Amino acid sequence: MIRKKNMLLGVNIDHVATVRQARGTSYPDPVEIALIAEENGADSITVHLREDRRHIQDHDVERLIRLVNTRVNLEMALNNEIIDLACSFKPSDCCLVPEKRQELTTEGGLDVLSQMDQLAQATERLKKSGIRVAYFVDPEPKQIESSQMAGAEVVELHTGTYADALSEKQQKYELNRIRECAVHGTKIGLTVHAGHGLHYENTVEIAAIREILELNIGHSIIAKSLDVGIAKAVSGMKKIIMDAR
């Protein structure tokens, strides 16, 4: 039985860098935003260092690791160059995700089953650098079991299909999938996180799943910050997930 009442909030700041890169300026600074997010309830800061460097840059990751007071969760593809950088940077956490050059955002979970050997090798390298390793997976029992076999310590359940559900029936079905896989992952010894597509209207039911210990949320928080500022955007989301517990 999960007794922990609190849920952690990881804030993804990729799209702060998206705005900066649109003009090639030095502002807005993702690190400054990360520090404000921490002061207002963020328990970790997530960034995705993409192969094409479309938003977050190497120097952002280095500064974040040096300056933040919580944890840096580095999302990354199964790519040797990025793995080398991660082992050099040594963030607290790395989350391996699928990545396509043409996608707007991550489109689904890793297919762990089809690349067990490569994932296991990458995971071993990251662990040797003192990094906790997570896999971003769809809520499917076989993917969760394969994640454990490959050496992941954490699974982050992809909530995008739930978030995009067009009917109440479909949303309920996807919510049940997530809940069942959160329970299953916990039972086999994995720490369970979740994220993707979560916003201020659809997060409550995910946050109420007690086996899920952390949510990673980015786009909706950064979008909300345009209306109310990053401090209120983060504290507002943190209140939603804490109230759901």
PDB file of C-alpha atoms in Angstrom:
ATOM      1  CA  MET A   1       0.000   0.000   0.000  1.00  0.00           C
ATOM      2  CA  ILE A   2       1.328   3.463  -0.893  1.00  0.00           C
ATOM      3  CA  ARG A   3       1.324   5.560   2.268  1.00  0.00           C
ATOM      4  CA  LYS A   4       3.067   8.645   0.957  1.00  0.00           C
ATOM      5  CA  LYS A   5       0.558  11.502   0.785  1.00  0.00           C
ATOM      6  CA  ASN A   6       2.626  14.086  -1.041  1.00  0.00           C
ATOM      7  CA  MET A   7       3.134  14.095  -4.773  1.00  0.00           C
ATOM      8  CA  LEU A   8       6.161  15.689  -6.402  1.00  0.00           C
ATOM      9  CA  LEU A   9       5.917  18.131  -9.284  1.00  0.00           C
ATOM     10  CA  GLY A  10       8.558  18.252 -11.989  1.00  0.00           C
ATOM     11  CA  VAL A  11       8.333  21.395 -14.127  1.00  0.00           C
ATOM     12  CA  ASN A  12       9.512  21.129 -17.720  1.00  0.00           C
ATOM     13  CA  ILE A  13      11.033  24.406 -18.928  1.00  0.00           C
ATOM     14  CA  ASP A  14      11.765  23.448 -22.558  1.00  0.00           C
ATOM     15  CA  HIS A  15       9.396  26.030 -23.975  1.00  0.00           C
ATOM     16  CA  VAL A  16      11.083  28.888 -22.176  1.00  0.00           C
ATOM     17  CA  ALA A  17      14.072  27.998 -24.339  1.00  0.00           C
ATOM     18  CA  THR A  18      11.763  27.686 -27.363  1.00  0.00           C
ATOM     19  CA  VAL A  19      10.880  31.374 -27.039  1.00  0.00           C
ATOM     20  CA  ARG A  20      14.542  32.312 -26.630  1.00  0.00           C
ATOM     21  CA  GLN A  21      15.679  30.277 -29.640  1.00  0.00           C
ATOM     22  CA  ALA A  22      12.998  31.833 -31.856  1.00  0.00           C
ATOM     23  CA  ARG A  23      15.046  35.042 -31.901  1.00  0.00           C
ATOM     24  CA  GLY A  24      18.472  33.701 -30.940  1.00  0.00           C
ATOM     25  CA  THR A  25      18.619  36.020 -27.927  1.00  0.00           C
ATOM     26  CA  SER A  26      19.933  35.378 -24.422  1.00  0.00           C
ATOM     27  CA  TYR A  27      16.461  35.790 -22.927  1.00  0.00           C
ATOM     28  CA  PRO A  28      14.187  34.477 -21.543  1.00  0.00           C
ATOM     29  CA  ASP A  29      16.635  32.478 -19.437  1.00  0.00           C
ATOM     30  CA  PRO A  30      15.380  28.938 -18.654  1.00  0.00           C
ATOM     31  CA  VAL A  31      17.599  28.797 -15.563  1.00  0.00           C
ATOM     32  CA  GLU A  32      16.040  31.932 -14.071  1.00  0.00           C
ATOM     33  CA  ILE A  33      12.585  30.494 -14.689  1.00  0.00           C
ATOM     34  CA  ALA A  34      13.664  27.191 -13.111  1.00  0.00           C
ATOM     35  CA  LEU A  35      14.778  28.947  -9.933  1.00  0.00           C
ATOM     36  CA  ILE A  36      11.451  30.783  -9.656  1.00  0.00           C
ATOM     37  CA  ALA A  37       9.630  27.486 -10.248  1.00  0.00           C
ATOM     38  CA  GLU A  38      11.580  25.872  -7.408  1.00  0.00           C
ATOM     39  CA  GLU A  39      10.690  28.712  -5.051  1.00  0.00           C
ATOM     40  CA  ASN A  40       7.014  28.141  -5.808  1.00  0.00           C
ATOM     41  CA  GLY A  41       6.629  24.394  -5.481  1.00  0.00           C
ATOM     42  CA  ALA A  42       8.626  22.621  -8.186  1.00  0.00           C
ATOM     43  CA  ASP A  43      10.363  19.547  -6.778  1.00  0.00           C
ATOM     44  CA  SER A  44      12.472  19.002  -9.884  1.00  0.00           C
ATOM     45  CA  ILE A  45      13.264  20.675 -13.187  1.00  0.00           C
ATOM     46  CA  THR A  46      12.900  18.705 -16.411  1.00  0.00           C
ATOM     47  CA  VAL A  47      14.577  19.540 -19.713  1.00  0.00           C
ATOM     48  CA  HIS A  48      14.814  17.587 -22.969  1.00  0.00           C
ATOM     49  CA  LEU A  49      18.199  17.919 -24.652  1.00  0.00           C
ATOM     50  CA  ARG A  50      17.177  17.045 -28.184  1.00  0.00           C
ATOM     51  CA  GLU A  51      19.562  15.875 -30.875  1.00  0.00           C
ATOM     52  CA  ASP A  52      18.658  18.915 -33.021  1.00  0.00           C
ATOM     53  CA  ARG A  53      18.979  21.322 -30.039  1.00  0.00           C
ATOM     54  CA  ARG A  54      15.727  22.987 -31.024  1.00  0.00           C
ATOM     55  CA  HIS A  55      15.253  24.512 -27.564  1.00  0.00           C
ATOM     56  CA  ILE A  56      17.421  23.453 -24.611  1.00  0.00           C
ATOM     57  CA  GLN A  57      21.168  23.840 -25.227  1.00  0.00           C
ATOM     58  CA  ASP A  58      24.117  22.078 -23.620  1.00  0.00           C
ATOM     59  CA  HIS A  59      25.033  25.159 -21.581  1.00  0.00           C
ATOM     60  CA  ASP A  60      21.478  25.286 -20.177  1.00  0.00           C
ATOM     61  CA  VAL A  61      21.871  21.794 -18.766  1.00  0.00           C
ATOM     62  CA  GLU A  62      25.264  22.593 -17.270  1.00  0.00           C
ATOM     63  CA  ARG A  63      23.973  25.747 -15.568  1.00  0.00           C
ATOM     64  CA  LEU A  64      20.830  24.065 -14.299  1.00  0.00           C
ATOM     65  CA  ILE A  65      22.779  21.260 -12.656  1.00  0.00           C
ATOM     66  CA  ARG A  66      25.085  23.793 -11.046  1.00  0.00           C
ATOM     67  CA  LEU A  67      22.437  26.230  -9.846  1.00  0.00           C
ATOM     68  CA  VAL A  68      19.142  24.514  -9.058  1.00  0.00           C
ATOM     69  CA  ASN A  69      18.422  23.469  -5.494  1.00  0.00           C
ATOM     70  CA  THR A  70      16.239  20.454  -6.253  1.00  0.00           C
ATOM     71  CA  ARG A  71      16.890  17.867  -9.003  1.00  0.00           C
ATOM     72  CA  VAL A  72      17.492  18.092 -12.735  1.00  0.00           C
ATOM     73  CA  ASN A  73      15.700  15.454 -14.792  1.00  0.00           C
ATOM     74  CA  LEU A  74      17.309  15.217 -18.235  1.00  0.00           C
ATOM     75  CA  GLU A  75      15.067  13.752 -20.926  1.00  0.00           C
ATOM     76  CA  MET A  76      17.040  12.240 -23.772  1.00  0.00           C
ATOM     77  CA  ALA A  77      16.969   9.894 -26.731  1.00  0.00           C
ATOM     78  CA  LEU A  78      18.836   6.604 -26.891  1.00  0.00           C
ATOM     79  CA  ASN A  79      21.726   8.348 -28.606  1.00  0.00           C
ATOM     80  CA  ASN A  80      25.421   7.844 -27.845  1.00  0.00           C
ATOM     81  CA  GLU A  81      26.338  11.528 -28.082  1.00  0.00           C
ATOM     82  CA  ILE A  82      23.605  12.537 -25.647  1.00  0.00           C
ATOM     83  CA  ILE A  83      24.422   9.645 -23.309  1.00  0.00           C
ATOM     84  CA  ASP A  84      28.069  10.769 -23.278  1.00  0.00           C
ATOM     85  CA  LEU A  85      26.961  14.276 -22.354  1.00  0.00           C
ATOM     86  CA  ALA A  86      24.668  12.990 -19.614  1.00  0.00           C
ATOM     87  CA  CYS A  87      27.492  10.954 -18.086  1.00  0.00           C
ATOM     88  CA  SER A  88      29.620  14.103 -18.141  1.00  0.00           C
ATOM     89  CA  PHE A  89      26.931  16.465 -16.813  1.00  0.00           C
ATOM     90  CA  LYS A  90      25.690  14.007 -14.139  1.00  0.00           C
ATOM     91  CA  PRO A  91      22.114  15.227 -13.548  1.00  0.00           C
ATOM     92  CA  SER A  92      20.182  13.577 -10.732  1.00  0.00           C
ATOM     93  CA  ASP A  93      17.891  11.786 -13.176  1.00  0.00           C
ATOM     94  CA  CYS A  94      17.766  10.834 -16.834  1.00  0.00           C
ATOM     95  CA  CYS A  95      14.588   9.778 -18.593  1.00  0.00           C
ATOM     96  CA  LEU A  96      15.030   7.924 -21.864  1.00  0.00           C
ATOM     97  CA  VAL A  97      12.358   8.875 -24.390  1.00  0.00           C
ATOM     98  CA  PRO A  98      11.684   8.192 -28.077  1.00  0.00           C
ATOM     99  CA  GLU A  99      12.613  11.055 -30.354  1.00  0.00           C
ATOM    100  CA  LYS A 100      11.888  11.983 -33.965  1.00  0.00           C
ATOM    101  CA  ARG A 101      13.312  15.029 -35.710  1.00  0.00           C
ATOM    102  CA  GLN A 102      10.008  15.995 -37.320  1.00  0.00           C
ATOM    103  CA  GLU A 103       7.762  15.649 -34.246  1.00  0.00           C
ATOM    104  CA  LEU A 104       6.359  18.691 -32.435  1.00  0.00           C
ATOM    105  CA  THR A 105       6.580  16.872 -29.114  1.00  0.00           C
ATOM    106  CA  THR A 106       7.171  13.323 -27.905  1.00  0.00           C
ATOM    107  CA  GLU A 107       4.497  11.216 -29.561  1.00  0.00           C
ATOM    108  CA  GLY A 108       4.437   8.099 -27.374  1.00  0.00           C
ATOM    109  CA  GLY A 109       6.386   5.840 -25.077  1.00  0.00           C
ATOM    110  CA  LEU A 110       9.556   3.887 -25.709  1.00  0.00           C
ATOM    111  CA  ASP A 111       9.200   0.457 -27.254  1.00  0.00           C
ATOM    112  CA  VAL A 112      11.382  -1.174 -24.623  1.00  0.00           C
ATOM    113  CA  LEU A 113      10.681  -4.689 -25.913  1.00  0.00           C
ATOM    114  CA  SER A 114      12.318  -4.037 -29.276  1.00  0.00           C
ATOM    115  CA  GLN A 115      15.530  -2.482 -27.937  1.00  0.00           C
ATOM    116  CA  MET A 116      16.214  -4.198 -24.649  1.00  0.00           C
ATOM    117  CA  ASP A 117      19.946  -4.685 -25.231  1.00  0.00           C
ATOM    118  CA  GLN A 118      20.623  -1.087 -26.256  1.00  0.00           C
ATOM    119  CA  LEU A 119      18.582   0.275 -23.377  1.00  0.00           C
ATOM    120  CA  ALA A 120      20.261  -2.015 -20.866  1.00  0.00           C
ATOM    121  CA  GLN A 121      23.714  -0.875 -22.039  1.00  0.00           C
ATOM    122  CA  ALA A 122      22.767   2.803 -21.875  1.00  0.00           C
ATOM    123  CA  THR A 123      21.169   2.337 -18.470  1.00  0.00           C
ATOM    124  CA  GLU A 124      24.277   0.675 -17.076  1.00  0.00           C
ATOM    125  CA  ARG A 125      26.456   3.548 -18.307  1.00  0.00           C
ATOM    126  CA  LEU A 126      24.182   6.175 -16.767  1.00  0.00           C
ATOM    127  CA  LYS A 127      23.929   4.338 -13.459  1.00  0.00           C
ATOM    128  CA  LYS A 128      27.721   4.116 -13.245  1.00  0.00           C
ATOM    129  CA  SER A 129      27.725   7.924 -13.384  1.00  0.00           C
ATOM    130  CA  GLY A 130      25.417   8.038 -10.372  1.00  0.00           C
ATOM    131  CA  ILE A 131      22.282   8.886 -12.360  1.00  0.00           C
ATOM    132  CA  ARG A 132      18.842   7.469 -11.601  1.00  0.00           C
ATOM    133  CA  VAL A 133      17.369   6.118 -14.844  1.00  0.00           C
ATOM    134  CA  ALA A 134      13.745   6.316 -15.959  1.00  0.00           C
ATOM    135  CA  TYR A 135      12.006   5.118 -19.118  1.00  0.00           C
ATOM    136  CA  PHE A 136       9.071   6.985 -20.623  1.00  0.00           C
ATOM    137  CA  VAL A 137       6.601   4.246 -21.573  1.00  0.00           C
ATOM    138  CA  ASP A 138       3.007   3.752 -22.604  1.00  0.00           C
ATOM    139  CA  PRO A 139       0.796   2.262 -19.884  1.00  0.00           C
ATOM    140  CA  GLU A 140       1.251  -1.337 -21.016  1.00  0.00           C
ATOM    141  CA  PRO A 141       2.267  -4.109 -18.565  1.00  0.00           C
ATOM    142  CA  LYS A 142       4.782  -5.684 -20.963  1.00  0.00           C
ATOM    143  CA  GLN A 143       6.598  -2.388 -21.440  1.00  0.00           C
ATOM    144  CA  ILE A 144       6.753  -1.870 -17.690  1.00  0.00           C
ATOM    145  CA  GLU A 145       8.072  -5.371 -17.058  1.00  0.00           C
ATOM    146  CA  SER A 146      10.635  -4.950 -19.840  1.00  0.00           C
ATOM    147  CA  SER A 147      11.736  -1.654 -18.286  1.00  0.00           C
ATOM    148  CA  GLN A 148      12.527  -3.403 -15.044  1.00  0.00           C
ATOM    149  CA  MET A 149      14.405  -6.147 -16.884  1.00  0.00           C
ATOM    150  CA  ALA A 150      16.514  -3.568 -18.736  1.00  0.00           C
ATOM    151  CA  GLY A 151      17.498  -1.914 -15.469  1.00  0.00           C
ATOM    152  CA  ALA A 152      15.243   1.148 -15.181  1.00  0.00           C
ATOM    153  CA  GLU A 153      14.541   2.304 -11.649  1.00  0.00           C
ATOM    154  CA  VAL A 154      11.634   4.532 -12.652  1.00  0.00           C
ATOM    155  CA  VAL A 155       8.914   4.353 -15.275  1.00  0.00           C
ATOM    156  CA  GLU A 156       7.176   7.521 -16.376  1.00  0.00           C
ATOM    157  CA  LEU A 157       3.755   6.614 -17.728  1.00  0.00           C
ATOM    158  CA  HIS A 158       2.739   8.405 -20.911  1.00  0.00           C
ATOM    159  CA  THR A 159      -0.529  10.224 -20.193  1.00  0.00           C
ATOM    160  CA  GLY A 160      -0.902  11.753 -23.647  1.00  0.00           C
ATOM    161  CA  THR A 161      -3.601   9.370 -24.870  1.00  0.00           C
ATOM    162  CA  TYR A 162      -5.620  10.079 -21.733  1.00  0.00           C
ATOM    163  CA  ALA A 163      -5.139  13.818 -22.201  1.00  0.00           C
ATOM    164  CA  ASP A 164      -6.219  13.648 -25.855  1.00  0.00           C
ATOM    165  CA  ALA A 165      -9.296  11.465 -25.260  1.00  0.00           C
ATOM    166  CA  LEU A 166     -12.312  12.836 -27.126  1.00  0.00           C
ATOM    167  CA  SER A 167     -15.027  11.193 -25.040  1.00  0.00           C
ATOM    168  CA  GLU A 168     -15.645  10.562 -21.374  1.00  0.00           C
ATOM    169  CA  LYS A 169     -15.721   6.818 -22.067  1.00  0.00           C
ATOM    170  CA  GLN A 170     -12.313   6.868 -23.750  1.00  0.00           C
ATOM    171  CA  GLN A 171     -10.840   9.064 -21.033  1.00  0.00           C
ATOM    172  CA  LYS A 172     -12.095   6.687 -18.332  1.00  0.00           C
ATOM    173  CA  TYR A 173     -10.619   3.719 -20.220  1.00  0.00           C
ATOM    174  CA  GLU A 174      -7.225   5.421 -20.511  1.00  0.00           C
ATOM    175  CA  LEU A 175      -7.327   6.487 -16.869  1.00  0.00           C
ATOM    176  CA  ASN A 176      -7.920   2.881 -15.818  1.00  0.00           C
ATOM    177  CA  ARG A 177      -4.970   1.728 -17.951  1.00  0.00           C
ATOM    178  CA  ILE A 178      -2.733   4.246 -16.218  1.00  0.00           C
ATOM    179  CA  ARG A 179      -4.012   3.302 -12.767  1.00  0.00           C
ATOM    180  CA  GLU A 180      -3.558  -0.427 -13.343  1.00  0.00           C
ATOM    181  CA  CYS A 181      -0.038   0.035 -14.693  1.00  0.00           C
ATOM    182  CA  ALA A 182       0.896   2.330 -11.817  1.00  0.00           C
ATOM    183  CA  VAL A 183      -0.156  -0.382  -9.383  1.00  0.00           C
ATOM    184  CA  HIS A 184       1.674  -3.053 -11.397  1.00  0.00           C
ATOM    185  CA  GLY A 185       4.858  -1.018 -11.661  1.00  0.00           C
ATOM    186  CA  THR A 186       4.879  -0.373  -7.927  1.00  0.00           C
ATOM    187  CA  LYS A 187       4.318  -4.045  -7.144  1.00  0.00           C
ATOM    188  CA  ILE A 188       7.354  -5.123  -9.168  1.00  0.00           C
ATOM    189  CA  GLY A 189       9.571  -2.566  -7.454  1.00  0.00           C
ATOM    190  CA  LEU A 190       9.608   0.404  -9.811  1.00  0.00           C
ATOM    191  CA  THR A 191       9.041   4.023  -8.862  1.00  0.00           C
ATOM    192  CA  VAL A 192       6.174   5.370 -10.958  1.00  0.00           C
ATOM    193  CA  HIS A 193       5.961   8.860 -12.438  1.00  0.00           C
ATOM    194  CA  ALA A 194       3.611  10.187 -15.122  1.00  0.00           C
ATOM    195  CA  GLY A 195       3.332  12.993 -17.608  1.00  0.00           C
ATOM    196  CA  HIS A 196       2.521  14.385 -21.055  1.00  0.00           C
ATOM    197  CA  GLY A 197      -0.433  16.538 -22.049  1.00  0.00           C
ATOM    198  CA  LEU A 198      -1.466  17.253 -18.460  1.00  0.00           C
ATOM    199  CA  HIS A 199      -2.988  20.660 -17.747  1.00  0.00           C
ATOM    200  CA  TYR A 200      -5.043  22.489 -15.139  1.00  0.00           C
ATOM    201  CA  GLU A 201      -8.311  20.752 -16.028  1.00  0.00           C
ATOM    202  CA  ASN A 202      -7.261  17.111 -16.477  1.00  0.00           C
ATOM    203  CA  THR A 203      -4.539  16.537 -13.875  1.00  0.00           C
ATOM    204  CA  VAL A 204      -6.688  15.877 -10.790  1.00  0.00           C
ATOM    205  CA  GLU A 205      -7.630  12.285 -11.630  1.00  0.00           C
ATOM    206  CA  ILE A 206      -4.037  11.350 -12.480  1.00  0.00           C
ATOM    207  CA  ALA A 207      -2.748  13.026  -9.320  1.00  0.00           C
ATOM    208  CA  ALA A 208      -5.249  11.020  -7.269  1.00  0.00           C
ATOM    209  CA  ILE A 209      -3.522   7.735  -8.235  1.00  0.00           C
ATOM    210  CA  ARG A 210      -1.484   7.173  -5.095  1.00  0.00           C
ATOM    211  CA  GLU A 211       1.051   4.867  -6.708  1.00  0.00           C
ATOM    212  CA  ILE A 212       2.191   7.741  -8.940  1.00  0.00           C
ATOM    213  CA  LEU A 213       4.747   9.711  -6.961  1.00  0.00           C
ATOM    214  CA  GLU A 214       5.685  12.474  -9.395  1.00  0.00           C
ATOM    215  CA  LEU A 215       4.156  14.308 -12.339  1.00  0.00           C
ATOM    216  CA  ASN A 216       6.185  16.053 -15.031  1.00  0.00           C
ATOM    217  CA  ILE A 217       4.296  18.971 -16.556  1.00  0.00           C
ATOM    218  CA  GLY A 218       5.621  21.660 -18.856  1.00  0.00           C
ATOM    219  CA  HIS A 219       3.658  23.165 -21.730  1.00  0.00           C
ATOM    220  CA  SER A 220       0.515  24.019 -19.762  1.00  0.00           C
ATOM    221  CA  ILE A 221       2.496  25.632 -16.934  1.00  0.00           C
ATOM    222  CA  ILE A 222       4.593  27.754 -19.291  1.00  0.00           C
ATOM    223  CA  ALA A 223       1.452  28.723 -21.226  1.00  0.00           C
ATOM    224  CA  LYS A 224      -0.348  29.674 -18.001  1.00  0.00           C
ATOM    225  CA  SER A 225       2.636  31.753 -16.955  1.00  0.00           C
ATOM    226  CA  LEU A 226       1.926  34.128 -19.859  1.00  0.00           C
ATOM    227  CA  ASP A 227      -1.291  35.053 -18.031  1.00  0.00           C
ATOM    228  CA  VAL A 228      -0.269  34.945 -14.366  1.00  0.00           C
ATOM    229  CA  GLY A 229       3.524  34.645 -14.217  1.00  0.00           C
ATOM    230  CA  ILE A 230       5.610  31.558 -13.581  1.00  0.00           C
ATOM    231  CA  ALA A 231       5.324  31.732  -9.782  1.00  0.00           C
ATOM    232  CA  LYS A 232       1.513  31.572  -9.762  1.00  0.00           C
ATOM    233  CA  ALA A 233       1.436  29.057 -12.612  1.00  0.00           C
ATOM    234  CA  VAL A 234       3.651  26.623 -10.703  1.00  0.00           C
ATOM    235  CA  SER A 235       2.038  27.146  -7.300  1.00  0.00           C
ATOM    236  CA  GLY A 236      -1.404  26.732  -8.860  1.00  0.00           C
ATOM    237  CA  MET A 237      -0.488  23.377 -10.398  1.00  0.00           C
ATOM    238  CA  LYS A 238       1.185  22.248  -7.181  1.00  0.00           C
ATOM    239  CA  LYS A 239      -2.014  23.022  -5.257  1.00  0.00           C
ATOM    240  CA  ILE A 240      -4.064  20.985  -7.728  1.00  0.00           C
ATOM    241  CA  ILE A 241      -1.939  17.875  -7.318  1.00  0.00           C
ATOM    242  CA  MET A 242      -1.588  18.223  -3.543  1.00  0.00           C
ATOM    243  CA  ASP A 243      -5.333  18.676  -3.077  1.00  0.00           C
ATOM    244  CA  ALA A 244      -5.907  15.519  -5.147  1.00  0.00           C
ATOM    245  CA  ARG A 245      -3.940  13.423  -2.638  1.00  0.00           C
TER     246      ARG A 245
END
